[in-house]
């Protein structure tokens, strides 16, 4: 079994982690290595569930923070093992950004912070990069709800070492427009379902997405057609057209409210009869940065030179904490635009910065 | 080899023809039977090309008419051999309508009309029900242009024993709208190609198709979206959307003019940048019913009790004659709505009526 040296510098730990392949579904080896390394820490209570590992301090502090990261990556594209960038300032490799640098920060601190000022629950989990039903954090919260409790959560997903609070929610809705089929040589005998979609597309085209302030952060929304399909043959008047809409909504809305908003936009478009079917929905999450506990974290990260917290616009697993009533933020090394890229690489500076930011908070 | 008795009543000939399966590509047996039966007629000059047969009188008449029909059918669905309808007034079977009843009328007359008042070119051809490139009439007109010459043509496709003149043309055009891909969580970084299609669909929805009079017949047009496709994933702003439009246009327009008309409608919609690609085009055909030769035909058919000639709206092989400068009409037994139906059946009355109409014209 590959073993991890968690006393190494955090960029070295990052490389050790990248060099253990852990594509979703194949997290066994990396989970074994993490579990074995943490088992040596007397100050941590370890629970393993499948390839997810929870390591907790139990110092009886007033507050408990959860710090979480996933162990899996998207498929390798010739980018394992890791190599340094030419200038030596970065690490190239699958998962460097998403999110083994973040996991390295967590592991390095888990070993070092024997007496943190808040109790800490370190969560390392599997199956983040695949379908929602397999998600290891979701599984932990169902099977071990007592372990996923805390006053605040930090997810070490890449944010270029600045705080990105909460996340927008997302929903997908199919707008199904009916028609009546006919041979296109006698089109007046049919009703064209694609033509019926015109008001829907026009409403989406002129829709002006809102920007909503939540707990001091600005959440920019988006309402878009992400798919359209209609027609079965070049000589048939189409009897169905489906427009798939994706709404990214601010944490000021519940998902039910967001669904209603989309339905309102469609209804106001002047469209005729149509069916609306929600095919996918994921809650938004408030950042909770107005809580005193979070303020200490914001100050500690600011002391590393990071810019002001900003809103997280993509959906991330912080929303799972939101659903459990735990405010949560994203904070980790790496440029999220490079996640999943063939040339995925992470700046070592950002890895050190994140370690410093979290260490300052958890010891102050 | 199955042989045909062309001295039988025309409904009997219809049944003999249905009982020789001739799905497109498998016309060998029926072509053999037709060629053999016609070879016994001294008044006909026979040419065979593959499974197409041309039989001509050569009486030196001032005018020559072409009478044509295809030998193939769409696939059999348990409807061969033929059976009579319960009331005995119709024939059930694959090809009864499309178009072995028409072919039976042709064969019966080809044998009987030894001295018609106009020279006649009887054309029996293969591969009508499949892709255009295989069409036997098209092949004959390329390989034997001298055989496909005449002053007027009748295609015995099903029209319920009334004259349907000419045919509308048809063209398909893809309207390709560009966009710029982006993650839908940051939709403002992209440009939504599906939204860009809104003005195109709106223009099609409000378009009022014309009805155009040509040679005394009313051609009703149609301009429709028959397909739309866009979007690659539920979280990506689509960078392309394609609307496929089908224009059925009257014989007053050349196909080039029809293409320009569609482009004009799209341009006037207010759409932004887009590409228009013609993917399919087929000329319209004038009915030519204003010519003296045709008038005799119209009168002869009227004497059988048939209603006034009307425009043919679907595209048929008459357009091949139109492209050769030969005005052409459809005239044959059977309800075209039953063509290709599992329960395909043809009224014997209509078969006899068509035989009578053509005989009256060609002997007067």
XYZ file of C-alpha atoms in Angstrom:
728
model
C 0.000 0.000 0.000
C 1.194 3.516 -0.833
C 1.734 5.444 2.400
C 1.462 9.175 2.920
C 3.988 11.328 4.771
C 1.808 14.033 6.287
C 4.755 15.744 7.971
C 6.044 16.804 4.527
C 5.449 20.360 3.224
C 1.877 20.740 2.003
C 2.872 20.969 -1.682
C 4.690 17.669 -1.255
C 1.575 16.124 0.267
C -0.350 17.420 -2.768
C 2.006 15.532 -5.085
C 1.774 12.358 -3.000
C -2.018 12.520 -3.285
C -2.024 13.159 -7.057
C 0.266 10.173 -7.529
C -2.360 7.835 -6.070
C -4.938 7.586 -8.896
C -8.462 7.984 -7.513
C -10.933 8.364 -10.345
C -14.504 8.194 -8.986
C -15.287 4.585 -8.063
C -11.586 3.817 -7.591
C -10.952 5.690 -4.337
C -9.964 2.570 -2.370
C -6.177 3.086 -2.407
C -6.270 6.778 -1.523
C -8.872 6.216 1.205
C -6.682 3.439 2.674
C -3.653 5.758 2.653
C -5.552 8.613 4.293
C -7.122 6.357 6.933
C -3.779 4.753 7.796
C -1.969 8.091 8.065
C -4.662 9.665 10.264
C -4.922 6.558 12.471
C -1.559 7.533 13.925
C -3.035 10.753 15.363
C -4.195 10.197 18.934
C -6.119 13.478 18.928
C -8.486 12.314 16.174
C -11.465 9.981 16.372
C -11.763 8.160 13.043
C -14.865 6.760 11.344
C -14.738 5.099 7.948
C -17.775 4.498 5.749
C -16.909 2.923 2.420
C -14.217 5.175 1.023
C -15.229 8.163 3.133
C -13.293 9.024 6.292
C -14.371 11.307 9.110
C -11.693 12.454 11.603
C -12.856 14.505 14.591
C -11.254 16.297 17.491
C -13.276 15.879 20.681
C -11.986 18.663 22.867
C -15.415 19.761 24.099
C -15.115 23.197 22.487
C -18.194 25.477 22.304
C -18.186 25.368 18.547
C -17.478 22.790 15.905
C -16.472 23.455 12.332
C -16.608 20.966 9.497
C -13.866 21.055 6.902
C -14.524 18.833 3.915
C -13.024 17.696 0.638
C -13.503 14.895 -1.847
C -10.859 12.294 -2.684
C -11.986 11.399 -6.202
C -11.095 12.975 -9.540
C -12.449 12.971 -13.060
C -10.705 10.514 -15.416
C -6.943 10.778 -15.877
C -5.737 12.168 -19.213
C -2.049 11.289 -19.166
C -1.658 13.696 -16.249
C -0.683 11.281 -13.475
C 1.888 11.113 -11.928
C 2.335 14.793 -11.114
C 5.121 16.987 -12.455
C 6.241 20.445 -11.413
C 5.597 23.385 -13.732
C 8.669 24.588 -15.648
C 9.150 27.523 -13.275
C 8.770 25.259 -10.255
C 5.922 27.401 -8.903
C 3.107 24.984 -9.595
C 2.104 21.332 -9.686
C 0.650 19.772 -12.820
C -1.573 16.719 -12.529
C -5.107 15.360 -12.434
C -6.760 16.549 -9.255
C -4.131 19.195 -8.495
C -6.911 21.798 -8.567
C -9.985 19.611 -8.041
C -9.130 18.988 -5.302
C -6.071 17.212 -3.989
C -4.308 20.465 -3.090
C -7.279 21.253 -0.850
C -7.194 17.738 0.617
C -3.450 18.151 1.242
C -4.129 21.347 3.195
C -6.730 19.483 5.255
C -4.465 16.503 5.976
C -1.497 18.691 6.873
C -3.613 20.645 9.361
C -5.452 17.586 10.691
C -2.119 16.182 11.847
C -0.731 19.486 13.157
C -3.704 21.077 14.931
C -3.754 18.995 18.088
C -5.524 21.646 20.152
C -7.545 23.875 17.817
C -9.689 26.642 19.330
C -12.853 25.018 17.877
C -13.507 21.350 17.552
C -12.930 20.244 13.977
C -14.602 17.522 11.919
C -12.411 16.649 8.945
C -14.419 14.941 6.193
C -12.756 13.158 3.256
C -15.276 11.643 0.861
C -15.747 9.697 -2.358
C -17.866 9.963 -5.517
C -18.169 13.724 -5.817
C -17.507 13.810 -9.576
C -20.318 11.457 -10.555
C -24.074 11.237 -10.221
C -25.586 12.784 -7.141
C -26.948 9.515 -5.727
C -23.414 8.162 -5.215
C -22.041 11.246 -3.465
C -20.073 10.220 -0.366
C -20.957 13.362 1.608
C -24.623 12.733 0.957
C -24.207 9.130 2.087
C -22.407 10.167 5.292
C -25.139 12.649 6.155
C -27.752 9.918 5.755
C -25.901 7.087 7.525
C -24.032 9.098 10.178
C -26.041 12.258 10.729
C -24.408 12.668 14.167
C -21.000 13.082 12.481
C -22.118 15.786 10.055
C -23.027 18.344 12.674
C -21.392 21.718 13.150
C -21.818 25.468 13.400
C -20.083 26.293 10.137
C -18.545 24.389 7.245
C -15.665 25.003 4.882
C -15.425 23.029 1.661
C -11.871 23.160 0.304
C -12.946 23.240 -3.383
C -10.733 25.480 -5.541
C -11.415 29.199 -5.168
C -7.913 30.618 -5.730
C -7.480 30.864 -1.967
C -10.295 33.291 -1.341
C -13.614 32.782 0.359
C -16.555 32.053 -1.909
C -19.682 32.000 0.162
C -22.681 29.721 -0.199
C -23.772 28.861 -3.713
C -26.514 29.517 -6.185
C -29.137 26.843 -6.553
C -29.879 25.240 -9.897
C -32.924 23.694 -11.463
C -33.772 22.329 -14.858
C -37.244 22.379 -16.301
C -38.560 20.956 -19.559
C -41.170 23.107 -21.228
C -43.071 20.732 -23.470
C -45.107 22.362 -26.229
C -47.747 20.231 -27.926
C -48.736 20.337 -31.576
C -50.561 18.190 -34.069
C -48.667 16.152 -36.641
C -49.478 16.423 -40.337
C -47.673 15.960 -43.629
C -45.820 19.195 -44.332
C -47.371 19.304 -47.832
C -50.669 19.939 -46.000
C -49.342 21.901 -43.061
C -52.678 23.582 -42.373
C -53.958 20.223 -41.145
C -51.408 20.268 -38.316
C -50.323 22.550 -35.499
C -46.646 23.373 -35.372
C -45.180 22.712 -31.908
C -41.862 24.347 -32.819
C -43.603 27.559 -33.824
C -45.421 27.385 -30.476
C -42.046 27.677 -28.721
C -41.412 31.136 -30.178
C -42.859 33.109 -27.212
C -40.875 30.989 -24.737
C -37.575 31.666 -26.488
C -38.458 35.335 -26.887
C -39.195 35.616 -23.158
C -35.882 33.950 -22.290
C -34.011 36.165 -24.749
C -35.347 39.376 -23.192
C -35.189 38.164 -19.554
C -32.801 40.208 -17.459
C -31.203 38.048 -14.786
C -31.165 39.487 -11.291
C -28.246 40.019 -8.949
C -29.333 39.407 -5.352
C -27.451 40.339 -2.179
C -27.481 37.614 0.483
C -25.566 37.988 3.779
C -23.536 40.749 2.141
C -22.518 38.810 -1.004
C -23.772 39.422 -4.544
C -25.366 36.392 -6.254
C -25.733 36.803 -9.983
C -28.460 34.639 -11.422
C -29.037 33.196 -14.882
C -32.091 31.851 -16.720
C -31.269 30.088 -19.962
C -32.450 27.624 -22.527
C -29.797 24.900 -22.463
C -31.541 22.587 -24.897
C -34.251 22.520 -27.507
C -35.519 19.621 -29.543
C -38.436 19.135 -31.886
C -39.385 17.481 -35.161
C -39.264 13.870 -36.319
C -38.836 14.131 -40.092
C -38.241 16.686 -42.804
C -41.800 16.352 -44.111
C -43.798 16.235 -40.893
C -45.295 19.133 -38.952
C -43.838 18.566 -35.481
C -46.291 17.576 -32.760
C -43.894 18.242 -29.904
C -41.126 20.658 -29.040
C -39.234 20.658 -25.759
C -37.269 23.614 -24.444
C -35.003 22.754 -21.513
C -34.380 25.679 -19.201
C -31.712 25.989 -16.533
C -32.263 28.512 -13.739
C -29.360 29.371 -11.459
C -30.937 31.121 -8.499
C -29.646 33.050 -5.512
C -29.847 31.666 -1.939
C -32.616 34.186 -1.265
C -35.009 31.711 -2.894
C -36.085 28.264 -1.843
C -36.038 25.795 -4.714
C -39.849 25.751 -4.749
C -39.855 29.530 -5.097
C -37.337 29.259 -7.925
C -39.533 26.739 -9.766
C -42.477 29.102 -9.386
C -40.413 31.986 -10.741
C -39.584 30.077 -13.924
C -43.222 29.056 -14.325
C -44.215 32.714 -13.906
C -41.758 33.816 -16.613
C -43.087 31.162 -18.998
C -46.725 31.968 -18.238
C -46.097 35.684 -18.814
C -44.520 34.956 -22.222
C -47.893 34.551 -23.842
C -47.206 30.924 -24.720
C -50.229 28.696 -25.286
C -50.840 25.343 -23.703
C -47.673 23.694 -22.437
C -46.428 21.354 -19.760
C -43.591 22.187 -17.379
C -41.605 19.332 -15.870
C -38.839 19.839 -13.310
C -36.137 17.314 -14.203
C -33.412 18.336 -11.785
C -33.221 20.587 -8.725
C -30.557 21.467 -6.183
C -30.952 23.917 -3.330
C -28.943 27.088 -2.990
C -26.906 27.673 0.182
C -26.564 30.881 2.205
C -22.982 31.920 2.976
C -23.656 32.642 6.659
C -20.782 35.140 6.716
C -22.778 37.395 9.054
C -22.312 34.890 11.920
C -19.600 35.734 14.498
C -17.826 32.404 13.940
C -17.556 33.125 10.233
C -16.266 36.624 10.854
C -13.163 35.199 12.537
C -12.581 33.059 9.477
C -13.027 36.031 7.143
C -10.483 38.029 9.166
C -7.955 35.172 9.195
C -8.197 34.701 5.430
C -7.930 38.480 4.880
C -4.654 38.407 6.837
C -3.206 36.084 4.133
C -3.714 38.873 1.603
C -6.779 37.325 -0.051
C -9.415 39.609 -1.573
C -12.854 40.117 0.012
C -15.236 37.151 0.092
C -17.425 36.814 -2.946
C -20.457 34.773 -3.843
C -20.037 31.259 -5.229
C -22.068 31.054 -8.412
C -21.615 27.417 -9.394
C -23.406 24.759 -7.385
C -21.124 22.824 -5.032
C -21.482 20.410 -2.161
C -21.746 23.356 0.253
C -25.439 23.131 -0.562
C -25.535 19.782 1.263
C -24.481 21.645 4.395
C -27.027 24.331 3.640
C -29.719 21.656 3.485
C -28.598 20.491 6.975
C -28.900 24.053 8.267
C -25.122 24.587 8.382
C -23.883 27.782 6.687
C -20.947 26.972 4.463
C -18.293 28.497 2.244
C -15.808 27.322 -0.355
C -12.166 28.051 0.282
C -9.311 26.233 -1.396
C -6.254 26.487 -3.628
C -6.416 26.388 -7.411
C -8.165 28.157 -10.261
C -11.617 26.582 -10.695
C -11.439 27.267 -14.439
C -8.667 24.619 -14.602
C -10.690 21.926 -12.846
C -11.210 18.957 -15.219
C -8.871 20.550 -17.804
C -6.281 18.314 -19.422
C -3.619 20.782 -18.298
C -4.802 20.965 -14.705
C -2.255 22.660 -12.470
C -2.210 24.408 -9.111
C -0.043 27.273 -7.824
C 1.979 26.253 -4.767
C 1.572 29.767 -3.338
C -2.177 29.276 -3.113
C -1.762 25.940 -1.335
C 0.442 27.549 1.318
C -1.913 30.518 1.585
C -4.922 28.312 2.287
C -3.029 26.345 4.881
C -2.034 29.610 6.569
C -5.558 31.041 6.431
C -7.179 27.994 7.991
C -4.403 27.595 10.564
C -4.720 31.231 11.678
C -8.480 30.868 12.108
C -8.410 27.548 13.909
C -5.740 28.577 16.394
C -6.901 32.119 17.164
C -42.164 -17.194 -63.685
C -45.542 -15.743 -62.749
C -47.352 -14.632 -65.876
C -49.919 -11.904 -66.256
C -53.210 -12.189 -68.075
C -53.735 -8.681 -69.410
C -57.009 -9.599 -71.103
C -58.623 -10.025 -67.681
C -60.816 -7.257 -66.201
C -58.678 -4.424 -64.833
C -59.511 -5.227 -61.188
C -58.310 -8.768 -61.828
C -55.073 -7.436 -63.291
C -54.706 -5.323 -60.138
C -54.894 -8.438 -57.985
C -52.430 -10.311 -60.200
C -49.974 -7.425 -59.771
C -50.405 -7.191 -55.983
C -49.774 -10.927 -55.722
C -46.281 -10.502 -57.178
C -44.337 -8.943 -54.263
C -42.236 -6.017 -55.495
C -40.823 -4.105 -52.563
C -38.303 -1.526 -53.801
C -35.115 -3.317 -54.874
C -37.075 -6.529 -55.473
C -38.898 -5.558 -58.682
C -37.271 -8.312 -60.832
C -40.233 -10.714 -60.909
C -42.891 -8.108 -61.625
C -40.723 -6.430 -64.301
C -40.181 -9.827 -65.944
C -43.936 -10.491 -65.932
C -44.750 -7.061 -67.380
C -42.051 -7.289 -70.065
C -43.153 -10.770 -71.080
C -46.825 -9.833 -71.305
C -46.158 -6.670 -73.338
C -43.722 -8.455 -75.673
C -46.718 -10.202 -77.187
C -48.098 -6.862 -78.442
C -46.923 -6.161 -81.954
C -48.041 -2.515 -81.733
C -45.560 -1.748 -78.971
C -41.834 -1.104 -79.134
C -40.280 -2.303 -75.882
C -37.130 -1.076 -74.150
C -35.981 -2.478 -70.832
C -33.463 -0.777 -68.547
C -32.871 -2.687 -65.334
C -36.346 -3.213 -63.931
C -37.862 -0.326 -65.882
C -39.824 -0.976 -69.044
C -40.787 1.523 -71.731
C -43.441 0.464 -74.269
C -44.200 2.873 -77.135
C -46.626 3.068 -79.999
C -44.981 4.447 -83.162
C -47.907 5.515 -85.270
C -46.403 8.828 -86.360
C -49.109 10.838 -84.584
C -48.701 14.628 -84.199
C -48.601 14.353 -80.437
C -47.183 11.966 -77.922
C -48.311 11.471 -74.355
C -46.384 9.734 -71.621
C -48.283 7.626 -69.119
C -46.189 6.434 -66.222
C -46.328 4.389 -63.046
C -43.940 2.678 -60.676
C -43.820 -1.059 -60.053
C -42.388 -1.029 -56.534
C -44.119 -0.807 -53.170
C -43.155 -0.009 -49.624
C -42.516 -3.086 -47.449
C -45.260 -5.674 -47.103
C -47.076 -5.829 -43.756
C -48.936 -9.122 -43.975
C -51.009 -7.608 -46.802
C -49.888 -9.822 -49.728
C -51.532 -11.730 -51.380
C -54.528 -9.512 -52.027
C -58.014 -10.133 -50.692
C -61.333 -8.570 -51.627
C -63.047 -6.249 -49.157
C -66.009 -7.800 -47.319
C -68.491 -6.021 -49.584
C -66.571 -7.087 -52.668
C -66.236 -3.479 -53.826
C -62.536 -3.093 -53.114
C -59.173 -4.836 -53.155
C -57.031 -5.001 -50.039
C -53.282 -5.435 -50.382
C -49.911 -3.773 -50.394
C -49.678 -1.554 -53.451
C -53.409 -1.655 -54.193
C -53.428 2.155 -53.914
C -49.755 2.962 -54.425
C -49.903 2.072 -57.241
C -50.676 -1.316 -58.720
C -54.270 -0.359 -59.536
C -52.815 2.490 -61.647
C -50.331 0.119 -63.262
C -53.173 -2.318 -63.993
C -55.075 0.465 -65.794
C -51.955 1.220 -67.848
C -51.303 -2.429 -68.752
C -54.915 -3.068 -69.661
C -54.934 -0.047 -71.992
C -51.462 -0.705 -73.401
C -52.690 -4.033 -74.721
C -56.064 -2.737 -75.930
C -55.220 0.608 -77.533
C -53.669 -0.559 -80.777
C -54.426 2.632 -82.656
C -54.686 5.493 -80.141
C -55.295 9.033 -81.460
C -51.979 10.164 -79.979
C -48.807 8.136 -79.750
C -48.354 6.760 -76.256
C -45.216 6.045 -74.268
C -46.045 3.681 -71.404
C -43.414 3.847 -68.661
C -43.212 1.248 -65.874
C -40.377 1.937 -63.470
C -38.604 0.800 -60.321
C -37.342 2.325 -57.074
C -39.886 5.095 -56.580
C -40.374 4.452 -52.862
C -36.727 4.873 -51.902
C -34.002 7.485 -52.113
C -34.148 9.833 -55.058
C -30.829 8.691 -56.578
C -32.238 5.210 -57.250
C -35.454 6.393 -58.921
C -36.054 4.437 -62.124
C -37.784 7.315 -63.925
C -34.819 9.556 -63.187
C -32.468 6.847 -64.467
C -34.473 6.412 -67.686
C -34.449 10.151 -68.357
C -30.656 10.199 -67.990
C -29.851 7.010 -69.931
C -32.620 7.143 -72.545
C -33.569 10.816 -72.915
C -35.024 10.074 -76.362
C -37.617 7.761 -74.782
C -38.838 10.271 -72.223
C -40.113 12.834 -74.700
C -43.697 13.956 -75.062
C -46.178 16.815 -75.132
C -47.945 15.928 -71.913
C -47.561 13.348 -69.167
C -49.939 11.517 -66.867
C -48.638 9.823 -63.756
C -51.116 7.226 -62.514
C -50.431 7.852 -58.808
C -53.567 7.622 -56.629
C -55.825 10.677 -56.809
C -59.233 9.022 -56.307
C -59.750 9.082 -60.074
C -59.624 12.845 -60.463
C -56.999 15.028 -62.086
C -54.444 16.566 -59.744
C -52.288 18.937 -61.721
C -48.583 19.601 -61.385
C -47.141 19.660 -57.882
C -45.734 22.028 -55.345
C -41.979 22.161 -55.035
C -40.235 21.500 -51.736
C -37.017 22.659 -50.182
C -35.387 22.248 -46.819
C -33.069 24.805 -45.325
C -31.079 24.699 -42.086
C -30.876 28.020 -40.308
C -27.817 27.759 -38.115
C -27.605 30.254 -35.281
C -24.234 30.715 -33.631
C -23.578 31.404 -29.960
C -20.746 31.231 -27.500
C -20.467 28.355 -25.038
C -20.080 29.023 -21.322
C -20.916 27.264 -18.072
C -24.528 28.065 -17.299
C -23.521 29.156 -13.778
C -21.791 32.078 -15.511
C -24.173 32.526 -18.412
C -23.144 36.155 -18.999
C -19.829 34.876 -20.327
C -21.619 33.119 -23.177
C -24.096 33.938 -25.924
C -27.180 31.775 -26.082
C -27.729 30.365 -29.587
C -31.158 28.977 -28.668
C -32.351 32.399 -27.535
C -31.048 33.742 -30.862
C -33.553 31.497 -32.661
C -36.519 33.319 -31.086
C -37.038 35.817 -33.965
C -36.847 33.012 -36.549
C -39.542 30.955 -34.815
C -41.657 34.071 -34.283
C -41.415 34.928 -37.992
C -42.430 31.385 -38.960
C -45.296 31.419 -36.443
C -46.777 34.615 -37.874
C -46.055 33.785 -41.552
C -49.202 33.471 -43.602
C -48.740 30.936 -46.382
C -49.883 32.014 -49.832
C -52.273 30.305 -52.187
C -51.132 30.817 -55.776
C -53.139 30.186 -58.936
C -51.156 28.465 -61.707
C -52.774 27.443 -65.010
C -56.132 27.736 -63.301
C -55.365 25.561 -60.258
C -54.912 26.762 -56.677
C -51.586 25.823 -55.069
C -51.592 26.237 -51.308
C -48.103 26.733 -49.911
C -46.587 26.060 -46.488
C -43.536 27.351 -44.644
C -42.720 25.454 -41.486
C -40.063 24.577 -38.985
C -39.857 20.792 -39.183
C -36.930 20.447 -36.795
C -35.026 22.313 -34.146
C -32.011 21.214 -32.186
C -29.650 22.972 -29.816
C -27.721 22.448 -26.600
C -25.116 19.902 -25.568
C -25.559 19.636 -21.795
C -27.805 20.829 -19.020
C -25.146 23.178 -17.666
C -23.752 24.683 -20.860
C -24.923 27.803 -22.675
C -25.520 26.469 -26.207
C -23.170 27.692 -28.898
C -25.338 26.469 -31.777
C -28.986 26.076 -32.587
C -30.321 24.779 -35.891
C -33.833 25.375 -37.130
C -34.777 23.209 -40.126
C -37.384 24.809 -42.341
C -39.466 23.134 -45.048
C -40.991 25.332 -47.745
C -43.632 23.856 -50.043
C -43.904 26.303 -52.908
C -46.243 26.745 -55.850
C -45.160 26.094 -59.483
C -45.136 29.873 -59.998
C -41.661 29.905 -58.417
C -38.414 28.399 -59.565
C -36.577 26.598 -56.806
C -33.981 29.384 -56.712
C -36.738 31.934 -56.219
C -38.203 29.785 -53.465
C -34.839 29.642 -51.674
C -34.590 33.414 -51.911
C -38.094 33.804 -50.499
C -37.202 31.785 -47.391
C -33.992 33.799 -46.971
C -36.033 37.003 -47.234
C -38.456 35.841 -44.548
C -35.558 34.943 -42.235
C -33.729 38.207 -42.910
C -36.880 40.231 -42.225
C -37.361 38.446 -38.874
C -34.765 40.616 -37.189
C -32.536 37.632 -36.456
C -28.832 38.349 -35.922
C -25.958 36.598 -37.621
C -26.890 33.183 -38.984
C -26.048 30.761 -41.747
C -28.617 29.320 -44.146
C -27.876 25.976 -45.783
C -30.156 24.370 -48.369
C -30.091 20.643 -47.602
C -32.714 19.396 -50.039
C -34.583 20.853 -53.021
C -37.070 19.582 -55.587
C -38.660 21.637 -58.338
C -42.354 22.309 -58.602
C -44.235 21.320 -61.786
C -46.865 23.321 -63.675
C -50.058 21.409 -64.495
C -50.183 22.604 -68.111
C -53.964 22.193 -68.121
C -54.310 25.306 -70.310
C -52.810 23.441 -73.323
C -55.302 22.127 -75.932
C -54.016 18.549 -75.581
C -54.694 18.650 -71.840
C -58.151 20.114 -72.342
C -59.197 16.962 -74.169
C -57.993 14.946 -71.223
C -59.860 17.149 -68.738
C -63.074 16.739 -70.772
C -62.679 12.963 -71.031
C -62.144 12.620 -67.285
C -65.097 14.948 -66.562
C -67.266 12.602 -68.631
C -66.536 9.821 -66.094
C -68.210 11.940 -63.409
C -64.975 13.051 -61.729
C -64.847 16.454 -60.004
C -62.929 19.418 -61.433
C -59.121 19.145 -61.582
C -57.355 20.376 -58.480
C -53.766 21.202 -57.625
C -51.449 18.445 -56.365
C -49.866 19.704 -53.175
C -47.490 16.893 -52.309
C -44.358 16.456 -54.379
C -44.532 13.553 -56.850
C -42.569 12.296 -59.822
C -44.588 14.603 -62.105
C -41.892 17.121 -61.196
C -39.399 15.018 -63.157
C -41.498 15.676 -66.235
C -41.733 19.343 -65.281
C -37.935 19.494 -65.159
C -37.866 18.060 -68.727
C -40.299 20.756 -69.866
C -43.253 18.372 -70.055
C -46.434 19.517 -68.267
C -47.818 16.706 -66.168
C -50.702 15.669 -63.989
C -51.501 12.910 -61.521
C -54.517 10.749 -62.250
C -55.091 7.343 -60.768
C -57.360 5.153 -58.657
C -57.141 4.972 -54.863
C -57.222 7.281 -51.879
C -53.714 8.729 -51.405
C -54.299 8.843 -47.632
C -54.252 5.010 -47.705
C -50.913 4.776 -49.511
C -48.374 3.003 -47.270
C -51.093 2.218 -44.701
C -51.214 -1.290 -43.279
C -54.834 -1.501 -44.372
C -54.192 -0.308 -47.920
C -57.210 -0.904 -50.161
C -58.538 0.451 -53.438
C -62.118 0.857 -54.696
C -62.759 -1.144 -57.868
C -65.069 1.612 -59.102
C -62.172 4.037 -59.227
C -60.020 1.578 -61.156
C -62.709 1.200 -63.804
C -63.309 4.947 -63.859
C -59.652 5.694 -64.556
C -59.518 3.123 -67.295
C -62.593 4.693 -68.867
C -61.247 8.252 -68.557
C -57.915 7.464 -70.180
C -59.515 5.284 -72.880
C -61.986 8.047 -73.812
C -59.177 10.592 -74.131
C -56.780 8.386 -76.069
C -59.369 7.254 -78.579
C -61.196 10.531 -79.200
